[in-house]
Coordinates of C-alpha atoms in Angstrom, one line a residue:
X1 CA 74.7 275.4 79.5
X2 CA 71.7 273.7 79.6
X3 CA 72.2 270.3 77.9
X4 CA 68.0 269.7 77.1
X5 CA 68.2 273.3 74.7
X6 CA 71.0 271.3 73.2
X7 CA 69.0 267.9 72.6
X8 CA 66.3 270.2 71.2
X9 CA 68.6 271.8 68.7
X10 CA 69.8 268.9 67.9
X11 CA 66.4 267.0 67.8
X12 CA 65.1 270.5 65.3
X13 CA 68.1 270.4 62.9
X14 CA 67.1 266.6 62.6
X15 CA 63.2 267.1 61.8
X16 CA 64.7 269.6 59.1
X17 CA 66.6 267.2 57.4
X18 CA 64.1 264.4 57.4
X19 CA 61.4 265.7 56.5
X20 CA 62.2 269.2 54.2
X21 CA 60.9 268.5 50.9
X22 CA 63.3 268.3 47.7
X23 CA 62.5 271.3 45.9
X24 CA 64.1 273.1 49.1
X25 CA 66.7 270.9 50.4
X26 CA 68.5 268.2 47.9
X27 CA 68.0 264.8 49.4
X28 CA 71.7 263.9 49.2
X29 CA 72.7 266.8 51.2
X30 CA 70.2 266.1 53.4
X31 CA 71.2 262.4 53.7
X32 CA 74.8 263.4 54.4
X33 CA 74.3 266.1 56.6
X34 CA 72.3 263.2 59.1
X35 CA 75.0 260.4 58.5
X36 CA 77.6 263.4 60.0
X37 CA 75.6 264.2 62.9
X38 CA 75.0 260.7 63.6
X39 CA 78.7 259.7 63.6
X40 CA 79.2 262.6 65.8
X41 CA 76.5 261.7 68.4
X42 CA 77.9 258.3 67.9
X43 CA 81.0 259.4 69.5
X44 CA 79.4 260.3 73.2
X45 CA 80.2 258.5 76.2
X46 CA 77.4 255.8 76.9
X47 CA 76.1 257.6 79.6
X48 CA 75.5 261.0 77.1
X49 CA 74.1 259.0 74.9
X50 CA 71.4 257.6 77.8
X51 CA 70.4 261.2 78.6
X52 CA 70.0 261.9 74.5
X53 CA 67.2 259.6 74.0
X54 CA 65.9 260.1 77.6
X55 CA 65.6 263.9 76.7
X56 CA 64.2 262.7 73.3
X57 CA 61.6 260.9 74.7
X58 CA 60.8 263.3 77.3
X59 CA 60.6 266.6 74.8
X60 CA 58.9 264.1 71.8
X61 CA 55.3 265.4 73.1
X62 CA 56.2 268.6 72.2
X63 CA 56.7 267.9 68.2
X64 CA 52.9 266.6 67.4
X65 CA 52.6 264.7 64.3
X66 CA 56.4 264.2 64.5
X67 CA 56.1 262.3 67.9
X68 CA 57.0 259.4 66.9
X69 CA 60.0 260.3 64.9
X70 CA 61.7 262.2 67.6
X71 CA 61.2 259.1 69.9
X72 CA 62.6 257.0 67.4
X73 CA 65.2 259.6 67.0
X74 CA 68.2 257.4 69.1
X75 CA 67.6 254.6 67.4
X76 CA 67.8 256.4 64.0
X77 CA 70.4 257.6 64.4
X78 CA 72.8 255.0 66.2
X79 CA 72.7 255.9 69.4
X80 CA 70.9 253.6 71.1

């Protein structure tokens, strides 16, 4: 398996929650749903957790106006 499809899954499912609007996701789910993957992430060794936001970084160019999220992504979400 190729961890960097992973990230990107991961990075995709994240951009959904943040940023689907309310009248097709409720907010709390949505808010829940990123606490729970953020405790999860939050339970990789330190050295996953390098290659998350390294891959996040590297794949951010790829998610135009959403860039800067998805470099901020780590951070976000505890991991760095």
């Amino acid at each position: 398996m190729n961890g960097k499809h992973m990230i990107k899954a991961i990075v995709d499912i994240a951009i959904f929650l943040e940023f689907t609007g309310e009248e097709s996701l409720d907010p709390d789910s949505a808010l829940n749903a990123m606490e729970r993957l953020s405790a999860e992430l939050q339970c990789m060794s330190a050295e996953d957790r390098q290659i998350f936001s390294e891959q996040c970084r590297a794949l951010s160019g790829a998610y135009g106006d959403k860039e800067g999220f998805v470099i901020g992504l780590s951070e976000a979400l505890g991991i760095e």
